[in-house]
mmCIF file of C-alpha atoms in Angstrom:
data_model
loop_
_atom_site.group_PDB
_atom_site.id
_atom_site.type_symbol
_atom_site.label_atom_id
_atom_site.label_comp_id
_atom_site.label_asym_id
_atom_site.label_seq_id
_atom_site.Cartn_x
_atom_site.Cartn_y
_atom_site.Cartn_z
ATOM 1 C CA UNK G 3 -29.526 -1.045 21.291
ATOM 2 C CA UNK G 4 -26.192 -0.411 20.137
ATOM 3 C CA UNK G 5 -25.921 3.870 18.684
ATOM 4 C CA UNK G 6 -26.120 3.884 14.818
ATOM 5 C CA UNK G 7 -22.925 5.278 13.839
ATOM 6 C CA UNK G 8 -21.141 1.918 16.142
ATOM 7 C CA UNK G 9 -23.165 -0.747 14.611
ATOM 8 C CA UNK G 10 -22.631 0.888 10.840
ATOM 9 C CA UNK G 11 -18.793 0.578 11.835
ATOM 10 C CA UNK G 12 -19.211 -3.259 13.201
ATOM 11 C CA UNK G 13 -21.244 -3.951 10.182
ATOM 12 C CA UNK G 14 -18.240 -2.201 7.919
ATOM 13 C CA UNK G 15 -15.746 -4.348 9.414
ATOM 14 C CA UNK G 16 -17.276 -7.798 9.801
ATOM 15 C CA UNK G 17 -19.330 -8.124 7.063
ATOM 16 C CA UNK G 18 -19.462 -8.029 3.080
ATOM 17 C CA UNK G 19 -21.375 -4.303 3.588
ATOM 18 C CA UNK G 20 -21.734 -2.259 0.405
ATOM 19 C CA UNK G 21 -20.550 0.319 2.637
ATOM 20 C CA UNK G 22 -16.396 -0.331 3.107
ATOM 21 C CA UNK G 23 -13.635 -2.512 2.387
ATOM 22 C CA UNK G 24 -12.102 -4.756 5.291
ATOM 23 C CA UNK G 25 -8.695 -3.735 4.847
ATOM 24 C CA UNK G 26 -7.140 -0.183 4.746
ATOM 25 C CA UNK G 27 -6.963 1.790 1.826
ATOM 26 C CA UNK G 28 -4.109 4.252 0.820
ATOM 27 C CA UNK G 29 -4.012 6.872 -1.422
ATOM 28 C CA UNK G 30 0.087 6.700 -1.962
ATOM 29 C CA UNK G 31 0.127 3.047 -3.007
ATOM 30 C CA UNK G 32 1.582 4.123 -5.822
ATOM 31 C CA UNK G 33 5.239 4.544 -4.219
ATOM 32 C CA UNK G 34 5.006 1.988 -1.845
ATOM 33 C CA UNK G 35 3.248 -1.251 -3.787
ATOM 34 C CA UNK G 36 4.726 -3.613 -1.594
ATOM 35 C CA UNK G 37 1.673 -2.974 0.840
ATOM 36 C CA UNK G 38 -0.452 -4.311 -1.536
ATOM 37 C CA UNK G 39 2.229 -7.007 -3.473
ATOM 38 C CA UNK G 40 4.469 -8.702 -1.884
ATOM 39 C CA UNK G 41 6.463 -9.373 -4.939
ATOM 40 C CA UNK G 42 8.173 -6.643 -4.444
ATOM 41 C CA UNK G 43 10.324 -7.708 -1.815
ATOM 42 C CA UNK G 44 14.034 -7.245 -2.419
ATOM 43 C CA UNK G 45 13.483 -5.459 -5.822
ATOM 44 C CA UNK G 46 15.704 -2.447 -4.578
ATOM 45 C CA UNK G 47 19.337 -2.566 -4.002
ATOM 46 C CA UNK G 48 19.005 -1.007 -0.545
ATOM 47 C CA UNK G 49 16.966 -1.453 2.810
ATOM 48 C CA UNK G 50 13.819 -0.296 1.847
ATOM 49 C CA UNK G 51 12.002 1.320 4.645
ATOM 50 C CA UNK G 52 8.492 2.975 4.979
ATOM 51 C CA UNK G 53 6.842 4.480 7.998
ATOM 52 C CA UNK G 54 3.290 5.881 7.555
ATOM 53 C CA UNK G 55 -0.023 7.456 8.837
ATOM 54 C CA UNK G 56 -3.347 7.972 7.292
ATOM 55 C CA UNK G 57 -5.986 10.232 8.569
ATOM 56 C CA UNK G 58 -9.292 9.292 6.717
ATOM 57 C CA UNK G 59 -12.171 11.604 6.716
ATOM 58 C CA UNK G 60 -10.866 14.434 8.982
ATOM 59 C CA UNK G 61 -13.676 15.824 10.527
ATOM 60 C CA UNK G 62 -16.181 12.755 10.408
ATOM 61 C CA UNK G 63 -16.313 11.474 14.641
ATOM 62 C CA UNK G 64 -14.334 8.433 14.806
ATOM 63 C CA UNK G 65 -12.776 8.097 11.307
ATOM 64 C CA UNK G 66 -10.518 5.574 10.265
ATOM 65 C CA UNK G 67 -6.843 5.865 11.180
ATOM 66 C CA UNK G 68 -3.829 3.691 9.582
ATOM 67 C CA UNK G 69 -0.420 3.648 10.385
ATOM 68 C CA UNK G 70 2.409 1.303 9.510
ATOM 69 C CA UNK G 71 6.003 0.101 9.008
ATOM 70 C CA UNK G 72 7.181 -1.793 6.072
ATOM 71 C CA UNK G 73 10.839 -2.720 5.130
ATOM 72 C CA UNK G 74 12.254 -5.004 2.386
ATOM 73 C CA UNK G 75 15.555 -6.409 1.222
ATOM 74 C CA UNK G 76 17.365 -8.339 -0.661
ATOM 75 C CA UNK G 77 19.542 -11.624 0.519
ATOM 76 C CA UNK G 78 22.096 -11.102 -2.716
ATOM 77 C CA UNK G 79 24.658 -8.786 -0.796
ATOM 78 C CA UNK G 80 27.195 -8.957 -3.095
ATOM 79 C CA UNK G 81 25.322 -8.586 -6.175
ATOM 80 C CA UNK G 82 26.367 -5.873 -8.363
ATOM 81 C CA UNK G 83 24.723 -4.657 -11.782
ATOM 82 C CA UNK G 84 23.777 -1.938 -14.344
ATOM 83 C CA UNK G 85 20.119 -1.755 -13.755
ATOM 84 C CA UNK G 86 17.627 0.176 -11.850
ATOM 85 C CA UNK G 87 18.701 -1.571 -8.624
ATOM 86 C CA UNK G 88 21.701 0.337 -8.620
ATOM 87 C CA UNK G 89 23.802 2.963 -10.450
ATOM 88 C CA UNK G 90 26.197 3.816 -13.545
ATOM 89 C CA UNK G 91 28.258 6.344 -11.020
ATOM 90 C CA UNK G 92 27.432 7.481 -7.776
ATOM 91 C CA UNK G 93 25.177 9.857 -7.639
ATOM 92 C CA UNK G 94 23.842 9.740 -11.170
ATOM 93 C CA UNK G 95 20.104 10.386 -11.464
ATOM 94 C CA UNK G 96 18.849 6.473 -11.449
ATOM 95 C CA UNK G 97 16.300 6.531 -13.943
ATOM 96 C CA UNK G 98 17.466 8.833 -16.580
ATOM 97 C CA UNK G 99 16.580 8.434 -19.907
ATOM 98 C CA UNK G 100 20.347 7.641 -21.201
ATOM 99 C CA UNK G 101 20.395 5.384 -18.582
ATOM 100 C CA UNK G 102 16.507 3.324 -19.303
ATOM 101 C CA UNK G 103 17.656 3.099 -22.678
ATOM 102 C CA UNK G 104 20.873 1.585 -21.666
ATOM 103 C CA UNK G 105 19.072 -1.026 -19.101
ATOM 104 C CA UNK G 106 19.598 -4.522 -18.465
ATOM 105 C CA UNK G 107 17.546 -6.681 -16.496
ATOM 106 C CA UNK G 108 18.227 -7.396 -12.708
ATOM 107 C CA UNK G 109 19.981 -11.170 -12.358
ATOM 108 C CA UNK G 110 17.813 -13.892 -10.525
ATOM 109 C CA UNK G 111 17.843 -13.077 -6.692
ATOM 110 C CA UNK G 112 15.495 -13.317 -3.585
ATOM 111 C CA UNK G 113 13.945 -11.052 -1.200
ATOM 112 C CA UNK G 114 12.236 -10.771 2.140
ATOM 113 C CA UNK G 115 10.707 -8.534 4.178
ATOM 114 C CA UNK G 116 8.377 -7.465 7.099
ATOM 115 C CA UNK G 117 5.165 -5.931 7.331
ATOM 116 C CA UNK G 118 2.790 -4.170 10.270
ATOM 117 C CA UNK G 119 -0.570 -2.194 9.946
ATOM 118 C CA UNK G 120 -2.530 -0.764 12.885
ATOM 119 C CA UNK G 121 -6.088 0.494 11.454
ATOM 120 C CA UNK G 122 -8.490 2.201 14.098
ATOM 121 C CA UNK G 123 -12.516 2.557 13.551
ATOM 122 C CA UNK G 124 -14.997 3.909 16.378
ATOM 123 C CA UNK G 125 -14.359 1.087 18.632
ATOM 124 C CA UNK G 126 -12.668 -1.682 16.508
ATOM 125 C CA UNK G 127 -9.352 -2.368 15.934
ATOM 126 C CA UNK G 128 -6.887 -4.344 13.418
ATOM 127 C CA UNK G 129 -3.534 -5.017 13.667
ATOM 128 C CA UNK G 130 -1.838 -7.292 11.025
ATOM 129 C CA UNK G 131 1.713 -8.309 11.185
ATOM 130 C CA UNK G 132 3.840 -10.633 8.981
ATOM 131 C CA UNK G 133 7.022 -11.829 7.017
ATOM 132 C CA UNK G 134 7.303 -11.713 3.208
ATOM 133 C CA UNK G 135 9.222 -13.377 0.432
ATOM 134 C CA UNK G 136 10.079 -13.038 -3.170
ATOM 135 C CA UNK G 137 11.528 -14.461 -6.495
ATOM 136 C CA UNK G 138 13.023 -12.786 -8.800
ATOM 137 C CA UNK G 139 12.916 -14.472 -12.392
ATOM 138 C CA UNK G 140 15.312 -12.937 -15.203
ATOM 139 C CA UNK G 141 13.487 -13.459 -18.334
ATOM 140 C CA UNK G 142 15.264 -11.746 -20.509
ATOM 141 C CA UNK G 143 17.904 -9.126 -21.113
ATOM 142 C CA UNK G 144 15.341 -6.140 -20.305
ATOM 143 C CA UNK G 145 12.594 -7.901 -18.114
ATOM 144 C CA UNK G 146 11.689 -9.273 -14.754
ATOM 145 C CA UNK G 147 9.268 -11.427 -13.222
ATOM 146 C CA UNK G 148 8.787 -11.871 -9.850
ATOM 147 C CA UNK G 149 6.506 -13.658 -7.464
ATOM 148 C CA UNK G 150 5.734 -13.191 -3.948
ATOM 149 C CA UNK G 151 4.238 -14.271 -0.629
ATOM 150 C CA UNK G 152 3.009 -13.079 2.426
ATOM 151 C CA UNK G 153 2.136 -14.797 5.593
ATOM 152 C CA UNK G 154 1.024 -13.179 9.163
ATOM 153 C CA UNK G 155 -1.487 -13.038 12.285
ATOM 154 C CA UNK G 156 -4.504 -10.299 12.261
ATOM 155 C CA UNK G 157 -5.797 -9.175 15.411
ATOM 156 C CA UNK G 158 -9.159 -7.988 15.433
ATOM 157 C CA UNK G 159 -10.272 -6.536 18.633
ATOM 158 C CA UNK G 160 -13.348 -4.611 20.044
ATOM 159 C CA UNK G 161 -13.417 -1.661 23.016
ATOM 160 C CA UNK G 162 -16.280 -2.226 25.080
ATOM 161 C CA UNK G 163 -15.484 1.275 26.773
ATOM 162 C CA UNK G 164 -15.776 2.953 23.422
ATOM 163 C CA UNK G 165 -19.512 1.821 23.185
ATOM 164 C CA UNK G 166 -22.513 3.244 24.494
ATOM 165 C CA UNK G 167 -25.804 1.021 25.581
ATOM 166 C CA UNK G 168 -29.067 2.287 25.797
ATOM 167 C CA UNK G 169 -29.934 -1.585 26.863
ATOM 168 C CA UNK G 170 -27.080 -2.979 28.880
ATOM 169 C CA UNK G 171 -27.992 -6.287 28.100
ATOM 170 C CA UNK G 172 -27.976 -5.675 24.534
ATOM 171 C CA UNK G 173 -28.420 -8.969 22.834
ATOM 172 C CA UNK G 174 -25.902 -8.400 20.187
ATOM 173 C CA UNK G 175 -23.129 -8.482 22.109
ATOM 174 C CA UNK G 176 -24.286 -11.721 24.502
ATOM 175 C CA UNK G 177 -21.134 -13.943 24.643
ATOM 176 C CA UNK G 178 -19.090 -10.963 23.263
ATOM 177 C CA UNK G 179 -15.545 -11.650 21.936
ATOM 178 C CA UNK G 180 -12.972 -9.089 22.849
ATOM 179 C CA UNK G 181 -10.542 -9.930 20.366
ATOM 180 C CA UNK G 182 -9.401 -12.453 18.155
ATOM 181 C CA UNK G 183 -6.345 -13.368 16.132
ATOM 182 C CA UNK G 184 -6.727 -14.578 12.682
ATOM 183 C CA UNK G 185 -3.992 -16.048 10.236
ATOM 184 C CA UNK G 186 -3.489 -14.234 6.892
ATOM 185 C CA UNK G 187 -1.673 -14.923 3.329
ATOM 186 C CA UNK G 188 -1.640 -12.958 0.600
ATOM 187 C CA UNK G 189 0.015 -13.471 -3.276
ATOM 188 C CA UNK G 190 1.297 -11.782 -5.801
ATOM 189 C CA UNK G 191 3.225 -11.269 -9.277
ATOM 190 C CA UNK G 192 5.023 -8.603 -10.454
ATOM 191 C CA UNK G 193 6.059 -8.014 -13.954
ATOM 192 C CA UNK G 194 9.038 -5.175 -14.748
ATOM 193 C CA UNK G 195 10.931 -3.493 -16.989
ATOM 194 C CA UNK G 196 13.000 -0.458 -17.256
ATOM 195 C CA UNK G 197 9.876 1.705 -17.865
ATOM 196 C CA UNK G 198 7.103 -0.198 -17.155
ATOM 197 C CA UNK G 199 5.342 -2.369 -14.628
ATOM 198 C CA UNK G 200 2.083 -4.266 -14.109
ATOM 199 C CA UNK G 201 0.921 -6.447 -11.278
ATOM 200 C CA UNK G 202 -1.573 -8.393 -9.474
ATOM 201 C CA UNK G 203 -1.952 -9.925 -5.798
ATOM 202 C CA UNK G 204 -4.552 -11.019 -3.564
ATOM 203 C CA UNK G 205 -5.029 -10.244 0.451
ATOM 204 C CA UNK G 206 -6.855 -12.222 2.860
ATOM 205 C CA UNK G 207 -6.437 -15.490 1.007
ATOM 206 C CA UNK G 208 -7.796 -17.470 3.887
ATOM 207 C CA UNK G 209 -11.246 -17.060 4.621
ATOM 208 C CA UNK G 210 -11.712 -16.968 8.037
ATOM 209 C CA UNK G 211 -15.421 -16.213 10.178
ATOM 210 C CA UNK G 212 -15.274 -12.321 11.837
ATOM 211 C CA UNK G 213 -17.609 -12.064 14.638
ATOM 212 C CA UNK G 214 -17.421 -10.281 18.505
ATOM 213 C CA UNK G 215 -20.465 -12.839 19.490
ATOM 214 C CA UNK G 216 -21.262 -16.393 19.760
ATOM 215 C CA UNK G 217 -24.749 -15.362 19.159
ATOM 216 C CA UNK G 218 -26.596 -17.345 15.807
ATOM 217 C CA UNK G 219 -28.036 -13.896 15.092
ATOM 218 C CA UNK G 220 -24.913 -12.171 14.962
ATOM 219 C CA UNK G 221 -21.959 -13.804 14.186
ATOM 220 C CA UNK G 222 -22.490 -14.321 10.325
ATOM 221 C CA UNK G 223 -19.127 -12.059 9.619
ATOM 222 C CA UNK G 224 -16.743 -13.173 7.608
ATOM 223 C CA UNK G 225 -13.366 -11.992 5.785
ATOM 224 C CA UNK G 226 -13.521 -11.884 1.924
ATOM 225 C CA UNK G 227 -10.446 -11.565 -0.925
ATOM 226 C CA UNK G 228 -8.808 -8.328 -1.695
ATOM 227 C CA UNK G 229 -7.758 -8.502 -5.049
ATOM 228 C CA UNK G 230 -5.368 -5.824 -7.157
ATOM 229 C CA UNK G 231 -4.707 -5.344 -10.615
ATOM 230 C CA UNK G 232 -2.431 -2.302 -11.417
ATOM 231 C CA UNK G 233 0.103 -1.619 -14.216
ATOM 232 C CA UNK G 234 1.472 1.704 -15.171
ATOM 233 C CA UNK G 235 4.336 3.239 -17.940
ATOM 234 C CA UNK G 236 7.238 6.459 -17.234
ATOM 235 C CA UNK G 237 6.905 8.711 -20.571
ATOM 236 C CA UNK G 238 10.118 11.375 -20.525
ATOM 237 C CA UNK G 239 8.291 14.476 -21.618
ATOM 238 C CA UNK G 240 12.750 15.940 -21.576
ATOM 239 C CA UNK G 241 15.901 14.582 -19.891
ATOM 240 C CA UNK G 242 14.569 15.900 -16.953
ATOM 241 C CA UNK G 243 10.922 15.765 -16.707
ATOM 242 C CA UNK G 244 9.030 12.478 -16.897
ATOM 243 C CA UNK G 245 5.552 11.449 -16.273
ATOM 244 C CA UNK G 246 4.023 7.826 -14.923
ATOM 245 C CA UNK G 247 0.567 6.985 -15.237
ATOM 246 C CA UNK G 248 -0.706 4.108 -14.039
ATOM 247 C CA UNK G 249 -3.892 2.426 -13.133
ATOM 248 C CA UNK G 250 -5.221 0.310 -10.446
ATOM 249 C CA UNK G 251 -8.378 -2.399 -10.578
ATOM 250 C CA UNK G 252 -9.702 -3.199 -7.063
ATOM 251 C CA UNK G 253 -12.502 -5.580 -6.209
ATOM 252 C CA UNK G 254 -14.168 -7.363 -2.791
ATOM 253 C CA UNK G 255 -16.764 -9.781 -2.978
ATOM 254 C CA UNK G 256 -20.107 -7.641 -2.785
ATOM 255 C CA UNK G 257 -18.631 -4.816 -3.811
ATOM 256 C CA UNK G 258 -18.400 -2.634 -6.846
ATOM 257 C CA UNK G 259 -14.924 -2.446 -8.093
ATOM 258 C CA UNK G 260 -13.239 0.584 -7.649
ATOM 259 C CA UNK G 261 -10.410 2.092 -10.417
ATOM 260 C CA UNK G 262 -7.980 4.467 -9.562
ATOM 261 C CA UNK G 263 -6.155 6.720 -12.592
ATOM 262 C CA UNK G 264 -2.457 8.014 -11.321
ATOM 263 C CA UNK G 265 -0.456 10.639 -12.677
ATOM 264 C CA UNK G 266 3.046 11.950 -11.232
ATOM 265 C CA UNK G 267 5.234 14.726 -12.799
ATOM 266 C CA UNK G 268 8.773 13.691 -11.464
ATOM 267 C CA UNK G 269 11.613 16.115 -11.664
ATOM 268 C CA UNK G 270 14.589 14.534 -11.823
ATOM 269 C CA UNK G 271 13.441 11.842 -9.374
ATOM 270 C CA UNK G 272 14.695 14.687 -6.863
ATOM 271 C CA UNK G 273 10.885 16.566 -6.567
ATOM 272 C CA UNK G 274 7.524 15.854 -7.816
ATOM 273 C CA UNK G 275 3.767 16.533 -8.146
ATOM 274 C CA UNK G 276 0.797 14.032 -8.974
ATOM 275 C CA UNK G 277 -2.791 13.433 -9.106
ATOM 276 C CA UNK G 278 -5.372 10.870 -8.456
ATOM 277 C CA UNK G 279 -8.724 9.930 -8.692
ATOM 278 C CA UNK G 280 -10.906 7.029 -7.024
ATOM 279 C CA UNK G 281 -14.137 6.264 -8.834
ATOM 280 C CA UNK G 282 -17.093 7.348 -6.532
ATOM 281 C CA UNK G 283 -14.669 8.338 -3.815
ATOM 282 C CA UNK G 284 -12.350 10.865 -3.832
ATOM 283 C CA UNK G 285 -9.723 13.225 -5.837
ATOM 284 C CA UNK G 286 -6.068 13.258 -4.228
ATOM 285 C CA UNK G 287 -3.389 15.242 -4.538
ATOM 286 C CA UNK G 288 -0.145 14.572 -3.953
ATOM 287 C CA UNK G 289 3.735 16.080 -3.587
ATOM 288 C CA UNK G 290 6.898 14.752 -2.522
ATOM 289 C CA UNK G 291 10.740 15.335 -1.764
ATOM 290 C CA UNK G 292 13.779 12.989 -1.922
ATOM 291 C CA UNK G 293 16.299 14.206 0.478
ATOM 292 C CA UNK G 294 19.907 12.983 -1.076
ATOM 293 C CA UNK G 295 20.539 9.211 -1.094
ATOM 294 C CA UNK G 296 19.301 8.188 2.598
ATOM 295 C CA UNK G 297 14.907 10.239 3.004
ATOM 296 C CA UNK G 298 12.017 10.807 1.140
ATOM 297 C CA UNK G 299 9.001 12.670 2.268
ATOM 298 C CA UNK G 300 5.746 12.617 0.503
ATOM 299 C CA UNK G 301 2.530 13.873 1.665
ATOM 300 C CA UNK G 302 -1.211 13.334 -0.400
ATOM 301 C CA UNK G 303 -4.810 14.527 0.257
ATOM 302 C CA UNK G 304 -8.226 13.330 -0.254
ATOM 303 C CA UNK G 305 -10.996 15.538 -1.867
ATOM 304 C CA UNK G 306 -14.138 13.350 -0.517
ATOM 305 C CA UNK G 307 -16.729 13.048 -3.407
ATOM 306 C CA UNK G 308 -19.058 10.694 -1.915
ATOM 307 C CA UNK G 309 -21.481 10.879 0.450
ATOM 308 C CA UNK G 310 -19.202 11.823 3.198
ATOM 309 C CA UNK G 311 -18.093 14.818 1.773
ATOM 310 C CA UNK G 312 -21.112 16.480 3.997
ATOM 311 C CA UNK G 313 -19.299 15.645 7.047
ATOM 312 C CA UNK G 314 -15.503 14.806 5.877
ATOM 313 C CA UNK G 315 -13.042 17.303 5.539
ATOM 314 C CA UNK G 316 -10.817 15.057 3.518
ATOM 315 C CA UNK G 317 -8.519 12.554 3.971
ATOM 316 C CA UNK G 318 -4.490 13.306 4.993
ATOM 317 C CA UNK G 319 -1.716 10.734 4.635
ATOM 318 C CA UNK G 320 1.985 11.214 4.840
ATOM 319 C CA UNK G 321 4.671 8.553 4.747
ATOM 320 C CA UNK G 322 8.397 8.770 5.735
ATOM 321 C CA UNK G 323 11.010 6.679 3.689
ATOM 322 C CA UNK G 324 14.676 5.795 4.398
ATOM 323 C CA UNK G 325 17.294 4.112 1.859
ATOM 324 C CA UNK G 326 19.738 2.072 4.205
ATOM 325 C CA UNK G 327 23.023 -0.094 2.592
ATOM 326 C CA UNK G 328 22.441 2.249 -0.438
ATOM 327 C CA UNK G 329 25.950 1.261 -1.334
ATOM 328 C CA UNK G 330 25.226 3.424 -5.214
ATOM 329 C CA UNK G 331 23.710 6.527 -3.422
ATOM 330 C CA UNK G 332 21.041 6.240 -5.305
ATOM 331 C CA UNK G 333 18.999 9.707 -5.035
ATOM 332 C CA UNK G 334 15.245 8.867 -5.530
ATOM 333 C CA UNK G 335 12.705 7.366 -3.065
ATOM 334 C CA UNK G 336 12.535 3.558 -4.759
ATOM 335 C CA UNK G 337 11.689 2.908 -8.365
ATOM 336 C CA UNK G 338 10.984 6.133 -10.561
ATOM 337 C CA UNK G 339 7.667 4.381 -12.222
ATOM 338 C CA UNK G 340 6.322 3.614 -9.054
#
């Protein structure tokens, strides 16, 4: 039969398990919600671009590991206005408080974008791939509301090689299906304001059956919502200082749902510190740089509370961002309450 540590990662990624989520989680969300929304597309006034890796449970034999691209844009190119999309003066900090208190919504405009996630477990693999698009609704003199789409392929594939038998004719994987592509659609809203945000989207929209046999015994996988609730506020502690909390509501079908609490210091959207913590999972902390108007480095780690803290050395992931057509130099890494 199939060793216990592969079938408890099978079982984790093709079935409703108490045990894991289907999709990959991230600890930095919080600066990057556009891999969970993708109403955010085109909400910046520059080429948004993010390229990251996630190391989950360092330490634990054949851990998952994420890594992916995003980029987003708008298709307004010769849209200019006094908002958090852009600047007063080049070079100004872009979220000041002068300049929140002076803010005016962003003017009705679209945005698109493109998405791709590798995620690695033991012997089963997920890529996901696909477009995005967005609307973004004035409502007022101070507010936005946008809403968002996403539509792509999954590939879900299994490594033989990576598997060791102690029956080669194991029955569970009779018929056995190396790989198989999936279609996927996701939603979302996005409500903003100078200070303040607050969200919700859904992943894996489509259900769609998840199984590596043909075999009535073992092909009862399936894929299951994601769904997201967040919102959070930026409180200026001094004209240079501010801090964001903000929360985030996760639930899969069969699971419990999971809450996250978020806090980030921000200097001067040029350095800052922050904290989280995921309900029966893990403390993170978290630390990151914005290099002029064009990089931003940020880097967070795990503290493992659950079970796997016996085995896991923690968790590691570190993304890489880059502000292209930033035609206001703007100096921070995306939106300051993010």
């Amino acid at each position: 039969m199939l060793k216990r540590y592969v079938l408890y990662l099978i079982l984790c990624c093709c079935t409703t398990s108490v045990l894991a989520q289907q999709r990959p989680q991230y600890t930095q969300y919080i600066f990057n919600n556009y891999l969970l929304n993708p109403a955010l597309s085109g909400i910046e006034n520059y080429t948004d671009i993010k390229i990251g890796h996630r190391s989950q449970w360092s330490g634990f034999e054949n851990a998952p590991k994420t890594s992916f691209l995003s980029a987003h844009w708008n298709l307004n190119g010769d849209y200019l206005w006094r908002n958090p999309l852009s600047l007063p003066e080049k070079g100004d900090d872009p979220m000041s408080r002068s300049y929140t208190q002076n803010y005016t919504s962003s003017p009705a405009h679209h945005g698109i974008g493109i998405i791709a996630v590798t995620d690695k477990t033991g012997p089963i693999s997920r890529f996901d791939g696909g477009f995005t698009y967005a609307y973004h609704l004035q409502l007022s003199g101070t507010k936005n509301l946008s809403v968002g789409v996403y539509a792509g392929l999954s590939r879900i594939a299994l490594d033989y090689s990576a598997i060791s038998l102690e029956n080669q004719v194991d029955p569970a994987l009779a018929n056995a299906v190396v790989s198989q592509f999936k279609p996927d659609v996701a939603l979302g809203v996005w409500y903003y304001g100078a200070r303040f945000f607050a969200g919700a989207s859904v992943q894996q929209v489509l259900p769609q059956k998840l199984a590596f046999t043909s075999s009535a015994n073992y092909n009862t996988g399936k894929s299951v919502p994601h769904f997201f609730l967040t919102s959070g506020y930026k409180l200026f502690i001094d004209d240079e200082i501010s801090a964001i909390p903000s929360v985030m509501l996760r639930k899969v079908e069969a699971l419990p749902m999971s809450v996250d609490a978020n806090l980030k210091l921000d200097y001067k959207d040029k350095f800052w510190i922050g904290g989280s913590y995921r309900s029966a999972d893990s403390f993170s902390a978290m630390a990151g740089f914005n290099f002029k108007n064009l990089l931003n480095l940020t880097y967070a780690y795990d503290f493992t509370t659950s079970g796997l803290n016996t085995v896991s050395n923690g968790s590691h992931e570190i993304v890489l961002g880059f502000q292209l057509n930033n035609a206001y130099q703007v100096f921070s890494g995306g939106r300051s309450w993010r």
